[in-house]
Tab-separated table of N, CA and C in Angstrom:
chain	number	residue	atom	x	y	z
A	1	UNK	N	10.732	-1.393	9.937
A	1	UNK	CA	9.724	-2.210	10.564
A	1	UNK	C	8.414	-2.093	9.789
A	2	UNK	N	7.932	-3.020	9.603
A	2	UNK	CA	6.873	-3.356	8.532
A	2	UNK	C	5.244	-2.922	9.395
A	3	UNK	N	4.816	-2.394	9.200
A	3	UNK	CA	3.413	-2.266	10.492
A	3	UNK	C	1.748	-2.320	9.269
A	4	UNK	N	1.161	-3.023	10.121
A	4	UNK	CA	-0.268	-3.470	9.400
A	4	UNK	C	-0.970	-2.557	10.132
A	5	UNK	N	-1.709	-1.258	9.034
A	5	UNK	CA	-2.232	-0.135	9.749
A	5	UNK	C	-4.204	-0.340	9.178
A	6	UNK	N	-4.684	-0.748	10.331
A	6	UNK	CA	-6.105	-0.954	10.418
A	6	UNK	C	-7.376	0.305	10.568
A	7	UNK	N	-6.317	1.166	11.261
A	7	UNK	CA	-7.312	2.304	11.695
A	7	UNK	C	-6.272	3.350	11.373
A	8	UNK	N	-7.028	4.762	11.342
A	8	UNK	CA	-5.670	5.815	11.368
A	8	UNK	C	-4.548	5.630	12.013
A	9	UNK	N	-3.566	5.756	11.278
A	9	UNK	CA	-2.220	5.435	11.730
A	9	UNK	C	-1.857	6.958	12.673
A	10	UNK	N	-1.121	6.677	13.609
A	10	UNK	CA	-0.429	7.919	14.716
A	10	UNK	C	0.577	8.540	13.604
A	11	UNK	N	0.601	9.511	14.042
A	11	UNK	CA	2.011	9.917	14.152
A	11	UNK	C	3.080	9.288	14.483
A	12	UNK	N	3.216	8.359	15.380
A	12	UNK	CA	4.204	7.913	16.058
A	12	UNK	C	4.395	6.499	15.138
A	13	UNK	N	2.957	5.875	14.509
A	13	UNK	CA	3.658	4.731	13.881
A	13	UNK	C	4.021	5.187	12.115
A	14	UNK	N	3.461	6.638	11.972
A	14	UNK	CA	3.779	7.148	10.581
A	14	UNK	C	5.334	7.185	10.318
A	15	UNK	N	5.583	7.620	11.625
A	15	UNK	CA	7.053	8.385	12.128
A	15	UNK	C	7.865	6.789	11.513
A	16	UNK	N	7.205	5.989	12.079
A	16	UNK	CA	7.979	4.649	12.011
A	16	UNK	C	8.430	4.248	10.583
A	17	UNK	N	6.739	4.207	10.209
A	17	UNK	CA	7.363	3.458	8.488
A	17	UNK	C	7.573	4.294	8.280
A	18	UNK	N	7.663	5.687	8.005
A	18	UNK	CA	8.531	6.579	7.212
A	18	UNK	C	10.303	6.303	7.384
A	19	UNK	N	10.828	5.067	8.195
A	19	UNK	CA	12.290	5.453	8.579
A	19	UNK	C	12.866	4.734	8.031
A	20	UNK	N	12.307	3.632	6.668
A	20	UNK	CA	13.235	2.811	5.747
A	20	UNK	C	13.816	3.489	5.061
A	21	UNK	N	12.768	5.006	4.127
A	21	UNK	CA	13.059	5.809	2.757
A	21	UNK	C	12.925	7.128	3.492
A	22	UNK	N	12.701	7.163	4.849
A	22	UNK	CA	12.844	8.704	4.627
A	22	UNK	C	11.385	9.805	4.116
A	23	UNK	N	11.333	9.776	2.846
A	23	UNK	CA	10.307	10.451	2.110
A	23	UNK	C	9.398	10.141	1.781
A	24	UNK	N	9.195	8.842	1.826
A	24	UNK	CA	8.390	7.996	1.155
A	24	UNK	C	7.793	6.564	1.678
A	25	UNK	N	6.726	6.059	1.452
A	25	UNK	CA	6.881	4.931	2.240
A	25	UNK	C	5.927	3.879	0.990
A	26	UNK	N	6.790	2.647	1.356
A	26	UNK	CA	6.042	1.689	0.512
A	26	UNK	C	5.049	0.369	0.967
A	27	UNK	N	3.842	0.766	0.389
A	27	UNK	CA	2.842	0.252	0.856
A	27	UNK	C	2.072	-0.728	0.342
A	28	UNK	N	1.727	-1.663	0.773
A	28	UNK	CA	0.487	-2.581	0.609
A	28	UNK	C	-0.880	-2.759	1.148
A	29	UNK	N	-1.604	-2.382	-0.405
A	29	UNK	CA	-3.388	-2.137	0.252
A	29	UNK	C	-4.102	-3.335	-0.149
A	30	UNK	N	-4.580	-3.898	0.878
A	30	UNK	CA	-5.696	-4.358	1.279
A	30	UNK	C	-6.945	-3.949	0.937
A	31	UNK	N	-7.702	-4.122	-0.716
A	31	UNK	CA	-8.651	-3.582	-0.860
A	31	UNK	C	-10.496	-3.980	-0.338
A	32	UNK	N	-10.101	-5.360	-0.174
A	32	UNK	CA	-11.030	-6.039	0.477
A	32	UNK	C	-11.235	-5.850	1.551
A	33	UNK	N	-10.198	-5.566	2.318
A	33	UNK	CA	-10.389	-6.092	3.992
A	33	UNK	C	-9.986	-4.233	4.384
A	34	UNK	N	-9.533	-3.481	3.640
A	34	UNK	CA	-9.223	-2.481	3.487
A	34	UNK	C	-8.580	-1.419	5.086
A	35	UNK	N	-7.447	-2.270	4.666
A	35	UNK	CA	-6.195	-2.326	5.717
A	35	UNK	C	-4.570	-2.177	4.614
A	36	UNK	N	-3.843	-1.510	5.228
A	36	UNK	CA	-2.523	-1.658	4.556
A	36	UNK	C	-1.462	-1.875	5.627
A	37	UNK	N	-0.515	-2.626	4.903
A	37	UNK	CA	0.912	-2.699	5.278
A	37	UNK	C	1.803	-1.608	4.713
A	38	UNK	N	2.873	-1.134	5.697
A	38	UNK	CA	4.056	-0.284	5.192
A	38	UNK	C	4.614	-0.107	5.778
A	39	UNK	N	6.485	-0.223	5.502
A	39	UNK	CA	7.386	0.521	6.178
A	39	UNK	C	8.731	-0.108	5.642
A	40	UNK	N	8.543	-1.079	4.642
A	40	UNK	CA	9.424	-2.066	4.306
A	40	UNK	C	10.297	-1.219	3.329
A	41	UNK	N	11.272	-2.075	2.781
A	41	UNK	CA	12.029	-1.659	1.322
A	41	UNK	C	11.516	-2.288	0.104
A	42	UNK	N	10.301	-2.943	0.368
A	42	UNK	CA	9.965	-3.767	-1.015
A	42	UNK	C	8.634	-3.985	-0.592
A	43	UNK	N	8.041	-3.671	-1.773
A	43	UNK	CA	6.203	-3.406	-1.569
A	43	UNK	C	5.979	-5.295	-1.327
A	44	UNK	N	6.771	-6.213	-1.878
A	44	UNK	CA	6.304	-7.328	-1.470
A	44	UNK	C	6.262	-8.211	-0.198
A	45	UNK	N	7.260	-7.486	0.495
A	45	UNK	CA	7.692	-7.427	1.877
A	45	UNK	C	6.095	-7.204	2.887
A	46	UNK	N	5.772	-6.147	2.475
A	46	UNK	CA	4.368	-5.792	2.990
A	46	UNK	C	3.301	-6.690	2.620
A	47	UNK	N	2.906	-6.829	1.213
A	47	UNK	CA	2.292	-8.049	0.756
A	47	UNK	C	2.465	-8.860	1.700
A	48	UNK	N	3.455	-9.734	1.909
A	48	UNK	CA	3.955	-10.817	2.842
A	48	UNK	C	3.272	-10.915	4.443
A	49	UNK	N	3.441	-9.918	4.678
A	49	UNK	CA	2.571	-9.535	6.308
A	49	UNK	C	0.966	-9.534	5.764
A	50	UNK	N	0.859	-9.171	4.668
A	50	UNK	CA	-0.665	-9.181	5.188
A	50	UNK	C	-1.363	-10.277	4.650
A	51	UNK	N	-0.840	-11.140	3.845
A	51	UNK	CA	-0.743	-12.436	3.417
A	51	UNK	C	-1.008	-12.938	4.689
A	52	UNK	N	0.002	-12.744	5.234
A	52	UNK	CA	-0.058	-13.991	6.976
A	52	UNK	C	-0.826	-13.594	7.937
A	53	UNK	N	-1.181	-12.478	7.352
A	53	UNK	CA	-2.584	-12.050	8.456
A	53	UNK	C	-3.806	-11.762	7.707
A	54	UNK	N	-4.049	-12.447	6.841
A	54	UNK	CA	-5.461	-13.013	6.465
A	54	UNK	C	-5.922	-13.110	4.618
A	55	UNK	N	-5.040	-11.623	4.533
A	55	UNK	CA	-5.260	-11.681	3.328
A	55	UNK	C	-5.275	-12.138	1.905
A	56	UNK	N	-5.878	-12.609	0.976
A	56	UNK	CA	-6.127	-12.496	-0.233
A	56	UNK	C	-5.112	-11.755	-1.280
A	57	UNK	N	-4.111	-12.430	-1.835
A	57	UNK	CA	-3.430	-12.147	-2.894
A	57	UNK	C	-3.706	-11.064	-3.654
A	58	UNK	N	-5.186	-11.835	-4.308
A	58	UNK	CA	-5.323	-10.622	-5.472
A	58	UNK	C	-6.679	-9.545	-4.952
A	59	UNK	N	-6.311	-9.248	-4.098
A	59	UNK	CA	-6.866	-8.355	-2.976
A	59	UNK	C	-5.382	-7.223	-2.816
A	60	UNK	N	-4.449	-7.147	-3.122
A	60	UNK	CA	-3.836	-6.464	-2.340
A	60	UNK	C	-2.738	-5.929	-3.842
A	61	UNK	N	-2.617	-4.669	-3.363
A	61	UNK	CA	-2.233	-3.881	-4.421
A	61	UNK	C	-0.833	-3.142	-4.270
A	62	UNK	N	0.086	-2.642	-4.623
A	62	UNK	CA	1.334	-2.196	-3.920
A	62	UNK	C	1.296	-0.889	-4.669
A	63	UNK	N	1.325	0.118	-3.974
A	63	UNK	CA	1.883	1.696	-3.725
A	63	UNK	C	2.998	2.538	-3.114
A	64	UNK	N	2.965	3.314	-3.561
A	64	UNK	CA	4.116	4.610	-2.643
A	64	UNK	C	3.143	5.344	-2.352
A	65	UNK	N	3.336	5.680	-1.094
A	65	UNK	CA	2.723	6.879	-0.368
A	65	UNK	C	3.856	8.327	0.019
A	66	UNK	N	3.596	9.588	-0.200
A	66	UNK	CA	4.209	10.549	0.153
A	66	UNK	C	3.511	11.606	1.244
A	67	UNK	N	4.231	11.358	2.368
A	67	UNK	CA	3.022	12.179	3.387
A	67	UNK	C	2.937	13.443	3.394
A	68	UNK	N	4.035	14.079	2.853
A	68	UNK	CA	4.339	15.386	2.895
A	68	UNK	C	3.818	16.047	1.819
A	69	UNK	N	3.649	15.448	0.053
A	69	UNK	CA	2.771	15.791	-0.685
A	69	UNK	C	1.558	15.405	-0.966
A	70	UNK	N	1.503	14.480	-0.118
A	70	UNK	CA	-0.099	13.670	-0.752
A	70	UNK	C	-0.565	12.964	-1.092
A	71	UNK	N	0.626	12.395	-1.818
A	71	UNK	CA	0.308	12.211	-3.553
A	71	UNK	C	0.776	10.721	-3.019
A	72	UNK	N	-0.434	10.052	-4.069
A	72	UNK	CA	0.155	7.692	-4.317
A	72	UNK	C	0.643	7.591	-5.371
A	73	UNK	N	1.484	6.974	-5.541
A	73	UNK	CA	2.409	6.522	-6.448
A	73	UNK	C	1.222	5.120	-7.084
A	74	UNK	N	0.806	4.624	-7.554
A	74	UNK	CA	0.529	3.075	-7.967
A	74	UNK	C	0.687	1.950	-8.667
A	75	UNK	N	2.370	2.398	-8.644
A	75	UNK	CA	3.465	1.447	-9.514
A	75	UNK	C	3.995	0.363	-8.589
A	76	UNK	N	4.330	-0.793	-8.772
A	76	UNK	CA	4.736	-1.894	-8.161
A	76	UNK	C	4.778	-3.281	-8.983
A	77	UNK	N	5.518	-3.980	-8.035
A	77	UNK	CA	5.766	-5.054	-9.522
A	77	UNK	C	4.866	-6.164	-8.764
A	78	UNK	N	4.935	-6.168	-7.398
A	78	UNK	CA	3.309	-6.737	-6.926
A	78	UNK	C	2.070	-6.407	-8.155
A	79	UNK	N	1.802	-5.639	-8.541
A	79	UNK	CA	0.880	-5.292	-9.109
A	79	UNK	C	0.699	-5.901	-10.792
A	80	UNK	N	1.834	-6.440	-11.007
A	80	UNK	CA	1.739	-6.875	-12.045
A	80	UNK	C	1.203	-8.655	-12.633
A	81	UNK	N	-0.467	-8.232	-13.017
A	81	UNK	CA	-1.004	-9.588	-13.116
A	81	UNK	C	-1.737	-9.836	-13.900
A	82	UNK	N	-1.562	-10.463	-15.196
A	82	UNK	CA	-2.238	-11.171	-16.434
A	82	UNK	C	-3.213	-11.651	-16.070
A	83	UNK	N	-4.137	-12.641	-14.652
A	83	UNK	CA	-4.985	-13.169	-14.903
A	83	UNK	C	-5.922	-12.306	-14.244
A	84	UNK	N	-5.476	-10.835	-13.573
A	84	UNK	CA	-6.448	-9.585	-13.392
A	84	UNK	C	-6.124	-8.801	-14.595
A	85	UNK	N	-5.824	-8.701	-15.546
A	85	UNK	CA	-5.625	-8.054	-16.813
A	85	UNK	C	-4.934	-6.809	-16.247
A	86	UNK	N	-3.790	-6.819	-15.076
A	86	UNK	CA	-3.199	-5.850	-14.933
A	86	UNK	C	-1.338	-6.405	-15.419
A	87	UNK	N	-1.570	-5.818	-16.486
A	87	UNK	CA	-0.097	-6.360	-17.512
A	87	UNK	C	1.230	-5.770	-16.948
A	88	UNK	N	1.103	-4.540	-16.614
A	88	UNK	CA	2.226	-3.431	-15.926
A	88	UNK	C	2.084	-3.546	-14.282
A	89	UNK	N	3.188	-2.760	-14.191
A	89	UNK	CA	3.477	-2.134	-12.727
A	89	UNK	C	2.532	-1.161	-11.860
A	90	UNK	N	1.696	-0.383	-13.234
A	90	UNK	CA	1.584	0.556	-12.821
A	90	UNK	C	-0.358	-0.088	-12.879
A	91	UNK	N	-1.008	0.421	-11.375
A	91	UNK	CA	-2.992	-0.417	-11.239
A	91	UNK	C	-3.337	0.477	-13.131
A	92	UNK	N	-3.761	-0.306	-13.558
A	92	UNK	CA	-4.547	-0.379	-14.497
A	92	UNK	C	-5.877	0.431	-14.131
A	93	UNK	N	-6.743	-0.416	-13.249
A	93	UNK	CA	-8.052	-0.424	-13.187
A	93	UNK	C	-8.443	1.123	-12.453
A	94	UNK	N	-9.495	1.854	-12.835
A	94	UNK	CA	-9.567	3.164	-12.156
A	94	UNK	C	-10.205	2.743	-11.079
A	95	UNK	N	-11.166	1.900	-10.865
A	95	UNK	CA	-11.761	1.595	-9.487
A	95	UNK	C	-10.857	1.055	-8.634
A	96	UNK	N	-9.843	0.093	-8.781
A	96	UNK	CA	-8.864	-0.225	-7.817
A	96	UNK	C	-8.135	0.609	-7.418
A	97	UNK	N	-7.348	1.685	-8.590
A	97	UNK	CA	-6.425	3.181	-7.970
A	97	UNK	C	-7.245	3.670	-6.936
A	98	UNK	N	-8.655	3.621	-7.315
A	98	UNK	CA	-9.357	4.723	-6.653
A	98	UNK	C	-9.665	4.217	-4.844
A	99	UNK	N	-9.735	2.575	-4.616
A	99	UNK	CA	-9.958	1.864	-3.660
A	99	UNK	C	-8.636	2.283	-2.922
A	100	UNK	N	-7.703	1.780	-3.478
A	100	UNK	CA	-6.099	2.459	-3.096
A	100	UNK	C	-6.060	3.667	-2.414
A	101	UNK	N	-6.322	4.187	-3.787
A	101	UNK	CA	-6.461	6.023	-2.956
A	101	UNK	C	-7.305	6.226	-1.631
A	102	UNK	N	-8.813	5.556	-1.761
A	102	UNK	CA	-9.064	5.622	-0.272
A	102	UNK	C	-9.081	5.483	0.982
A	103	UNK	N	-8.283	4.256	0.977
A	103	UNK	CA	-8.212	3.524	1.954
A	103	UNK	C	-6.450	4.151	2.493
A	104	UNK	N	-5.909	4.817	1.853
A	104	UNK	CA	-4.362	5.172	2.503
A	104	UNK	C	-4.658	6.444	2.591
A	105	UNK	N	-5.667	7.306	2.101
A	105	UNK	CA	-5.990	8.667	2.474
A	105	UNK	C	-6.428	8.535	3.175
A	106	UNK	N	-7.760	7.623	3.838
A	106	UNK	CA	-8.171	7.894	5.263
A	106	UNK	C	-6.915	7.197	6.106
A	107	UNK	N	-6.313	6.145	6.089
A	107	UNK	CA	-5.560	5.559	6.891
A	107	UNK	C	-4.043	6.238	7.069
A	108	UNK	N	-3.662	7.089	6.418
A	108	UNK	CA	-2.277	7.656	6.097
A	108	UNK	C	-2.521	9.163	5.968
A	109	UNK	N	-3.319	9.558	4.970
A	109	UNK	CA	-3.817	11.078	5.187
A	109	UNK	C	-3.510	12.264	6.184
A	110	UNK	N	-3.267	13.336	5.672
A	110	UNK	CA	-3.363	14.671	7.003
A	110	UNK	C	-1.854	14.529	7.938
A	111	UNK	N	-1.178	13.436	7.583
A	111	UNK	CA	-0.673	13.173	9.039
A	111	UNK	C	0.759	13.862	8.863
């Protein structure tokens, strides 16, 4: 189940998207509106939800999140875009990783 997480996410809806992968969860950030989607099997899946709930294309970035280490992944094939000079999978830009990183550490973080 795919869930659009606005404010700290519970436990109970962490519990959730964690139950596609288990270990891992794949996410879509919202750097503008700075909100993410996650819980899907395909970071574009998430894209997709937050597309239909308001968002901006090239606003939105695709990650792995690991709750248990910490740690963002910021590889995705969402992410891959020539007319943001992001050529690969993997965010290019250090201010966007870094927007990424904040917005799923406060929203995903600790939990």
């Amino acid at each position: 189940m795919i869930l659009i997480i606005r404010e700290r996410a519970t436990p109970e809806e962490l519990e959730e998207i964690l139950k596609e992968w288990g270990v891992f969860i794949k996410i879509a950030v919202d750097i503008e509106r700075e909100i993410l989607a996650g819980g899907s099997q395909k970071h574009y899946e998430c894209e997709q939800e937050l597309l239909k709930d308001g968002s901006k294309q090239r606003d939105i970035w695709g990650a792995d999140w690991n709750p248990y280490t910490q740690k963002i992944f910021f590889e995705s094939i969402i992410n891959i875009r020539p007319s943001q000079n992001n050529r690969n999978m993997e965010i290019q830009s250090p201010d966007i990783r870094e927007k990424v990183a904040q917005i799923t550490l406060r929203l995903l973080g600790g939990l």
